RNA sequence: GCGGCUGUAGCUCAGCGGAUAGAGCAUCGGUCUUCGGAACCGAGUGUCGGGGGUUCGAAUCCCUCCAGCCGCACCA
């Protein structure tokens, strides 16, 4: 059996945890972990104020407190003596039995009554111990594809992680404003519009509407590089676009609208909650850029350098050790993305009243965003109380461990990836007999495919680089989304066979079988698992938890017959099944993964 | 050069101050008239990149070296 997945909770115990949660982002019922921690901390405090019990889950007991050794060292006393004293002083009698082990570990075994009470509380709670938090307004910036460019695997992370965070925040009770900061502005639009004119509007729309964005872009690029008159026209067109020429604007809008229509198809295919109203691209901030520059100037922050208008936030240097500028207005008087990013921060605080802004953007943008945040703070557009975080994620790498390039012909379209996964899921379904009709099969294949892709992305640590591996993404066995769905489907099957709806009444949790107890302990850990995921912006923590839960369930399922059992035992097992099914379903929903009832 | 990230089993990855370093895949062996086998049980595999240091205790913290990736003034 796996060590309990809750170990990482130790990381955010005590003060750190409280301070990280200062925004009241997730409220939970008194969790098992917290119930144990409080008396332990009190006992430690009597010997050394502020000493940390270092409570965590363990293979050597249900929980383990490791803080005694450090405390003993500090006190200059034998650790086992200190351990015994802590045991005497800690008011744990109703909660757990404690045993001193090894050099001074405290191994805690939960009392059956505690498990009983905690499980009963979860059983009667639709939200599984997660309370609705006082609402805060959270702006989450994610996905952000470029107009007239394909969505490829590089966009998957931002889209899927951002959407998972949005769902988690919504479940926690917050007001989420999604912002899809699409790249709909800048110099490439000159050549794109000219190309559109060359091929004709109807032709262009036809090609873009079928999602053939890359070849459109590539064709424009080729002409731009090889054809000087075209290049001149393109440059003139950029000027016309920026100066608000009506006809140019209309042509530009065609490109934007077609692309957004296409993006929405991809979002629908992936079941991403982004809607057209969430699309607020770079162009949206155009009207605010003049004020950004003027106000920075008024604040005395603007410095002219090499003809460009810049802000030099303290603490940033370039390769020569000189101060590094954030260029808000270029020498040619055009605005760069720094200006629109500043305008966006300002808009999100002033117009949207954000309490918190999250940027789900790749790690290469880290310095740029830090500078933008720094300048926004300097300008007073980003007050202290507004939390602003760059939720980074690693690069997408190819099999050669080098940056996954869009050029070089090995582009993997996002839709291509999903199609491949659907194809494989459908093939797998054809070998089963689940009684679904063709349409149902197709819908199910799509749900399974999405689960495979999203889980593959979400289940790895966000900040690490990401080796793109199609077979892994589309796999259905082992530590995968479909494995979790399957566990859920089996649970639903039990209740389906039951015939009548099952209502929990006075369930007694004996938990005599090891597998029952293992499962129960995992169920109690859901609030912490979600909290960890939430506080660290790491959906993969939730993935790890859910996989562990599903594994414990299948071990239980294998060893403990539910429907064949009778009396209180049957109710107990049904209750464990009910809790497991709901935990899986709610957990998966926060990852943006459906939990079908059969598959 | 400065800054950031990464280096853990054959492969893909967890673990990030605690007791013998874990999963999944792959390999081998079992369960096999199934509350749905996309499952379960078991087996083997590791100088946790190298070297120092801190600590009762280091994959985890610090220093250093090696290897790789990313960023570092007008593309976004």
Tab-separated table of C-alpha atoms in Angstrom, chain A residues 371-571:
chain	number	residue	atom	x	y	z
A	371	UNK	CA	8.757	43.538	-14.222
A	372	UNK	CA	5.189	44.293	-15.168
A	373	UNK	CA	4.036	43.553	-11.614
A	374	UNK	CA	6.880	45.639	-10.192
A	375	UNK	CA	6.015	48.629	-12.365
A	376	UNK	CA	2.323	48.265	-11.616
A	377	UNK	CA	3.148	48.326	-7.898
A	378	UNK	CA	5.351	51.369	-8.367
A	379	UNK	CA	2.606	53.163	-10.194
A	380	UNK	CA	0.094	52.291	-7.514
A	381	UNK	CA	-2.078	50.335	-9.928
A	382	UNK	CA	-1.552	47.149	-8.025
A	383	UNK	CA	-2.198	47.785	-4.319
A	384	UNK	CA	-0.545	45.677	-1.636
A	385	UNK	CA	-3.747	43.857	-0.784
A	386	UNK	CA	-4.208	42.573	-4.308
A	387	UNK	CA	-2.352	39.367	-4.718
A	388	UNK	CA	-0.793	38.904	-8.125
A	389	UNK	CA	0.888	35.632	-9.033
A	390	UNK	CA	2.578	34.183	-12.030
A	391	UNK	CA	1.478	30.560	-12.068
A	392	UNK	CA	4.286	29.255	-14.218
A	393	UNK	CA	4.598	25.998	-16.023
A	394	UNK	CA	7.535	24.339	-17.699
A	395	UNK	CA	8.398	24.264	-21.353
A	396	UNK	CA	6.940	21.659	-23.621
A	397	UNK	CA	9.856	19.584	-24.838
A	398	UNK	CA	10.189	17.224	-27.740
A	399	UNK	CA	11.530	13.684	-27.444
A	400	UNK	CA	15.030	15.150	-27.800
A	401	UNK	CA	14.445	17.168	-24.616
A	402	UNK	CA	14.761	20.374	-26.566
A	403	UNK	CA	12.143	23.072	-26.729
A	404	UNK	CA	9.159	21.857	-28.658
A	405	UNK	CA	9.253	24.042	-31.766
A	406	UNK	CA	6.273	24.997	-33.775
A	407	UNK	CA	8.453	25.234	-36.828
A	408	UNK	CA	10.127	22.255	-38.372
A	409	UNK	CA	6.962	20.463	-39.357
A	410	UNK	CA	6.484	18.449	-36.177
A	411	UNK	CA	3.655	20.591	-34.869
A	412	UNK	CA	1.027	18.649	-33.019
A	413	UNK	CA	-2.306	20.366	-33.308
A	414	UNK	CA	-4.311	20.243	-30.144
A	415	UNK	CA	-7.353	18.984	-31.998
A	416	UNK	CA	-5.217	16.313	-33.608
A	417	UNK	CA	-4.211	15.130	-30.186
A	418	UNK	CA	-7.794	15.006	-28.983
A	419	UNK	CA	-8.926	13.229	-32.138
A	420	UNK	CA	-6.259	10.613	-31.673
A	421	UNK	CA	-7.308	10.051	-28.079
A	422	UNK	CA	-10.982	9.812	-29.053
A	423	UNK	CA	-10.112	7.311	-31.744
A	424	UNK	CA	-8.258	5.123	-29.274
A	425	UNK	CA	-11.001	5.400	-26.676
A	426	UNK	CA	-13.624	4.484	-29.247
A	427	UNK	CA	-11.595	1.480	-30.329
A	428	UNK	CA	-11.325	0.393	-26.736
A	429	UNK	CA	-15.061	0.828	-26.215
A	430	UNK	CA	-15.842	-1.279	-29.260
A	431	UNK	CA	-14.289	-4.238	-27.507
A	432	UNK	CA	-16.642	-3.890	-24.590
A	433	UNK	CA	-20.327	-4.312	-24.328
A	434	UNK	CA	-21.808	-1.479	-22.345
A	435	UNK	CA	-25.146	-1.314	-24.098
A	436	UNK	CA	-24.729	2.270	-25.286
A	437	UNK	CA	-25.851	3.400	-28.714
A	438	UNK	CA	-23.559	4.969	-31.268
A	439	UNK	CA	-24.068	8.490	-30.075
A	440	UNK	CA	-23.595	7.510	-26.456
A	441	UNK	CA	-20.428	5.663	-27.374
A	442	UNK	CA	-19.049	8.681	-29.148
A	443	UNK	CA	-19.827	10.972	-26.237
A	444	UNK	CA	-18.234	8.526	-23.846
A	445	UNK	CA	-15.145	8.163	-26.036
A	446	UNK	CA	-14.800	11.932	-25.935
A	447	UNK	CA	-15.120	12.029	-22.152
A	448	UNK	CA	-12.481	9.346	-21.794
A	449	UNK	CA	-10.157	11.035	-24.260
A	450	UNK	CA	-10.412	14.351	-22.446
A	451	UNK	CA	-9.739	12.641	-19.153
A	452	UNK	CA	-6.623	11.003	-20.566
A	453	UNK	CA	-5.225	14.215	-21.991
A	454	UNK	CA	-6.086	16.515	-19.129
A	455	UNK	CA	-4.935	14.137	-16.458
A	456	UNK	CA	-1.647	13.500	-18.245
A	457	UNK	CA	-1.034	17.221	-18.255
A	458	UNK	CA	-2.324	18.036	-14.795
A	459	UNK	CA	-0.722	15.144	-12.973
A	460	UNK	CA	2.841	16.310	-13.410
A	461	UNK	CA	4.345	19.008	-11.293
A	462	UNK	CA	3.468	22.286	-12.956
A	463	UNK	CA	6.846	23.972	-13.032
A	464	UNK	CA	8.789	21.105	-14.500
A	465	UNK	CA	9.504	20.937	-18.162
A	466	UNK	CA	7.172	18.710	-19.977
A	467	UNK	CA	8.218	15.990	-22.387
A	468	UNK	CA	5.455	15.656	-24.886
A	469	UNK	CA	4.589	11.995	-25.276
A	470	UNK	CA	1.482	11.146	-27.221
A	471	UNK	CA	1.297	7.543	-26.068
A	472	UNK	CA	1.428	8.564	-22.459
A	473	UNK	CA	-1.165	11.272	-22.953
A	474	UNK	CA	-3.570	8.945	-24.559
A	475	UNK	CA	-2.964	5.959	-22.280
A	476	UNK	CA	-5.887	4.449	-20.374
A	477	UNK	CA	-4.108	2.167	-17.926
A	478	UNK	CA	-2.376	2.783	-14.645
A	479	UNK	CA	-2.051	6.316	-13.339
A	480	UNK	CA	-4.414	7.905	-15.837
A	481	UNK	CA	-7.653	9.818	-16.009
A	482	UNK	CA	-9.589	6.856	-17.393
A	483	UNK	CA	-8.425	4.718	-14.446
A	484	UNK	CA	-10.112	7.192	-12.113
A	485	UNK	CA	-13.210	7.280	-14.283
A	486	UNK	CA	-13.303	3.518	-14.290
A	487	UNK	CA	-13.189	3.336	-10.511
A	488	UNK	CA	-16.092	5.760	-10.422
A	489	UNK	CA	-18.065	3.809	-13.024
A	490	UNK	CA	-17.664	0.621	-11.008
A	491	UNK	CA	-18.978	2.412	-7.950
A	492	UNK	CA	-21.984	3.634	-9.887
A	493	UNK	CA	-22.561	0.123	-11.096
A	494	UNK	CA	-22.913	-1.070	-7.510
A	495	UNK	CA	-25.600	1.491	-6.789
A	496	UNK	CA	-27.324	0.764	-10.072
A	497	UNK	CA	-27.554	-2.908	-9.164
A	498	UNK	CA	-28.919	-1.977	-5.793
A	499	UNK	CA	-32.137	-0.995	-7.541
A	500	UNK	CA	-33.536	1.359	-4.934
A	501	UNK	CA	-31.882	4.646	-3.990
A	502	UNK	CA	-29.546	4.252	-1.053
A	503	UNK	CA	-29.832	6.555	1.920
A	504	UNK	CA	-27.230	6.600	4.654
A	505	UNK	CA	-28.787	5.917	8.039
A	506	UNK	CA	-26.858	5.316	11.242
A	507	UNK	CA	-23.908	3.742	9.556
A	508	UNK	CA	-21.474	2.071	11.904
A	509	UNK	CA	-17.949	1.962	10.569
A	510	UNK	CA	-16.290	-1.132	11.960
A	511	UNK	CA	-13.544	-1.058	9.370
A	512	UNK	CA	-12.419	-4.544	10.271
A	513	UNK	CA	-10.812	-5.232	6.929
A	514	UNK	CA	-7.505	-3.549	6.249
A	515	UNK	CA	-8.751	-2.356	2.871
A	516	UNK	CA	-11.769	-0.720	4.465
A	517	UNK	CA	-9.624	1.175	6.896
A	518	UNK	CA	-7.153	2.249	4.233
A	519	UNK	CA	-9.974	3.555	2.116
A	520	UNK	CA	-11.599	5.347	5.038
A	521	UNK	CA	-8.402	7.170	5.956
A	522	UNK	CA	-7.999	8.406	2.411
A	523	UNK	CA	-11.572	9.675	2.395
A	524	UNK	CA	-10.887	11.708	5.527
A	525	UNK	CA	-7.925	13.352	3.832
A	526	UNK	CA	-9.866	15.002	1.020
A	527	UNK	CA	-10.085	18.479	2.596
A	528	UNK	CA	-6.330	18.658	3.107
A	529	UNK	CA	-5.552	17.288	-0.304
A	530	UNK	CA	-7.715	19.900	-1.931
A	531	UNK	CA	-6.316	22.613	0.252
A	532	UNK	CA	-2.756	21.712	-0.675
A	533	UNK	CA	-3.644	21.757	-4.316
A	534	UNK	CA	-5.422	25.032	-3.892
A	535	UNK	CA	-2.808	26.873	-1.900
A	536	UNK	CA	0.061	25.869	-4.174
A	537	UNK	CA	-1.862	26.252	-7.447
A	538	UNK	CA	-0.850	22.668	-8.098
A	539	UNK	CA	-3.643	20.563	-9.561
A	540	UNK	CA	-1.235	17.652	-9.565
A	541	UNK	CA	-1.567	17.388	-5.795
A	542	UNK	CA	-5.236	16.675	-6.276
A	543	UNK	CA	-4.379	14.185	-9.023
A	544	UNK	CA	-2.015	12.320	-6.722
A	545	UNK	CA	-4.656	12.215	-4.033
A	546	UNK	CA	-7.381	10.964	-6.342
A	547	UNK	CA	-5.171	8.284	-7.815
A	548	UNK	CA	-4.256	7.075	-4.356
A	549	UNK	CA	-7.917	7.073	-3.393
A	550	UNK	CA	-8.874	5.139	-6.509
A	551	UNK	CA	-6.155	2.578	-5.855
A	552	UNK	CA	-7.356	2.081	-2.314
A	553	UNK	CA	-10.869	1.737	-3.584
A	554	UNK	CA	-10.014	-0.928	-6.125
A	555	UNK	CA	-8.090	-2.865	-3.492
A	556	UNK	CA	-11.170	-2.633	-1.274
A	557	UNK	CA	-13.433	-3.558	-4.159
A	558	UNK	CA	-11.382	-6.635	-4.820
A	559	UNK	CA	-11.289	-7.822	-1.226
A	560	UNK	CA	-14.596	-6.689	0.242
A	561	UNK	CA	-17.812	-7.743	-1.450
A	562	UNK	CA	-20.423	-5.064	-1.049
A	563	UNK	CA	-23.685	-6.334	-2.405
A	564	UNK	CA	-23.061	-9.892	-1.243
A	565	UNK	CA	-22.600	-8.741	2.316
A	566	UNK	CA	-25.525	-8.257	4.698
A	567	UNK	CA	-26.788	-6.159	7.555
A	568	UNK	CA	-24.669	-3.347	9.028
A	569	UNK	CA	-21.594	-4.510	7.119
A	570	UNK	CA	-23.400	-3.960	3.865
A	571	UNK	CA	-24.438	-0.463	4.887
